[in-house]
Amino acid sequence: MISLLPQLDPRLQAPSFLYSVAAHPGLVTGINLPVFLPSGPARRGVIVLYSAVVWWQGRAWCYVEEPPGKFAREEVSTVNPTLNGWFVSDGIAADMRVVTAGAQTLLSEEFRSQIQADQD
């Protein structure tokens, strides 16, 4: 790192830094690059992919397979975004099987059974 920029870039609304990097195709002088830099103590957790997340009542959820063929909805914290999803440090363990395709179908099926029960 060379230095902190003395003023905010109005397009980014975040602190900016000047770096010197080796020449690379696609990099040009003055380009703005969004990056995620680690800070603070290391934490254990998992990344829940964007494709695994469904939204219901303003909160993010994913489905995990508990016994084979049975799925439970778990809340996903969206406090720590990453390039591919959200970093979650509690509630979802690395050994859990998370549904990454078809989660919206599971959400629909979960509430379809409740709707049918209400109509009886």
Coordinates of C-alpha atoms in Angstrom, one line a residue:
M1 CA 0.0 0.0 0.0
I2 CA 1.2 3.5 -0.8
S3 CA -1.3 5.6 1.1
L4 CA -4.8 6.3 2.1
L5 CA -6.6 8.7 -0.3
P6 CA -7.1 12.1 1.5
Q7 CA -10.7 12.3 0.4
L8 CA -13.6 9.9 -0.4
D9 CA -14.5 9.0 -4.0
P10 CA -18.2 10.1 -4.2
R11 CA -18.9 7.1 -6.3
L12 CA -17.7 4.6 -3.7
Q13 CA -18.6 6.3 -0.4
A14 CA -15.9 4.3 1.4
P15 CA -12.3 4.9 2.3
S16 CA -9.9 4.4 -0.7
F17 CA -6.3 3.4 -0.8
L18 CA -3.5 3.7 -3.3
Y19 CA -1.6 0.5 -4.2
S20 CA 1.2 -0.3 -6.5
V21 CA 0.7 -3.6 -8.4
A22 CA 2.6 -5.5 -11.1
A23 CA 1.4 -5.0 -14.6
H24 CA -1.5 -7.3 -15.5
P25 CA -3.8 -7.4 -18.6
G26 CA -7.0 -5.5 -17.8
L27 CA -5.4 -3.2 -15.1
V28 CA -5.0 0.4 -16.2
T29 CA -3.7 3.3 -14.2
G30 CA -6.3 4.9 -12.0
I31 CA -8.8 2.0 -12.1
N32 CA -11.1 1.5 -9.1
L33 CA -11.1 -2.1 -7.9
P34 CA -13.5 -3.2 -5.1
V35 CA -11.7 -5.6 -2.8
F36 CA -12.5 -7.4 0.5
L37 CA -9.6 -7.2 2.9
P38 CA -9.5 -9.3 6.1
S39 CA -9.5 -7.3 9.4
G40 CA -9.7 -8.3 13.0
P41 CA -9.2 -11.7 14.5
A42 CA -9.6 -14.9 12.3
R43 CA -13.1 -16.5 12.6
R44 CA -14.3 -19.9 11.7
G45 CA -17.4 -20.2 9.6
V46 CA -18.8 -21.1 6.1
I47 CA -19.8 -19.2 3.0
V48 CA -23.5 -19.7 2.1
L49 CA -23.7 -19.2 -1.6
Y50 CA -26.1 -16.6 -3.0
S51 CA -27.8 -19.4 -4.9
A52 CA -28.6 -21.2 -1.6
V53 CA -30.5 -18.2 -0.1
V54 CA -34.2 -17.5 -0.3
W55 CA -35.8 -14.4 1.2
W56 CA -38.9 -14.6 3.4
Q57 CA -40.4 -11.9 5.6
G58 CA -37.4 -9.7 5.0
R59 CA -34.8 -12.2 6.2
A60 CA -32.4 -14.6 4.4
W61 CA -32.8 -18.3 4.8
C62 CA -31.2 -21.5 3.4
Y63 CA -32.3 -25.1 3.6
V64 CA -30.1 -27.8 5.2
E65 CA -30.6 -31.5 4.9
E66 CA -30.9 -33.0 8.4
P67 CA -31.8 -36.7 8.0
P68 CA -31.5 -37.8 4.4
G69 CA -34.3 -36.4 2.3
K70 CA -35.6 -34.1 5.1
F71 CA -34.9 -30.4 5.0
A72 CA -35.0 -27.6 7.6
R73 CA -34.9 -23.9 7.0
E74 CA -32.1 -22.0 8.8
E75 CA -31.6 -18.2 9.0
V76 CA -28.6 -16.8 7.2
S77 CA -26.8 -13.8 8.6
T78 CA -26.2 -11.2 5.8
V79 CA -23.8 -9.1 7.9
N80 CA -20.7 -10.4 6.2
P81 CA -21.1 -10.4 2.4
T82 CA -18.4 -12.0 0.2
L83 CA -17.9 -12.3 -3.5
N84 CA -20.0 -15.5 -3.8
G85 CA -22.4 -15.3 -0.8
W86 CA -22.4 -14.5 2.9
F87 CA -19.9 -15.6 5.5
V88 CA -21.7 -17.2 8.4
S89 CA -20.0 -18.0 11.7
D90 CA -22.8 -19.6 13.6
G91 CA -25.9 -21.6 13.0
I92 CA -24.6 -23.5 9.9
A93 CA -21.6 -25.8 10.3
A94 CA -19.1 -26.9 7.6
D95 CA -20.4 -30.5 7.7
M96 CA -24.0 -29.5 7.0
R97 CA -25.4 -30.2 3.5
V98 CA -26.9 -27.0 2.2
V99 CA -29.3 -26.9 -0.7
T100 CA -27.7 -24.7 -3.4
A101 CA -30.3 -25.2 -6.2
G102 CA -34.0 -25.4 -5.8
A103 CA -34.3 -23.7 -2.4
Q104 CA -37.2 -21.5 -3.6
T105 CA -39.1 -24.7 -4.5
L106 CA -38.6 -26.0 -0.9
L107 CA -39.8 -22.7 0.5
S108 CA -42.9 -22.9 -1.7
E109 CA -43.6 -26.5 -0.7
E110 CA -43.1 -25.6 3.0
F111 CA -45.8 -23.0 2.9
R112 CA -48.1 -24.9 0.4
S113 CA -48.8 -27.5 3.1
Q114 CA -49.7 -24.8 5.6
I115 CA -52.1 -23.1 3.1
Q116 CA -53.8 -26.5 2.4
A117 CA -54.1 -27.1 6.2
D118 CA -55.8 -23.7 6.6
Q119 CA -58.3 -24.4 3.9
D120 CA -59.5 -27.6 5.4

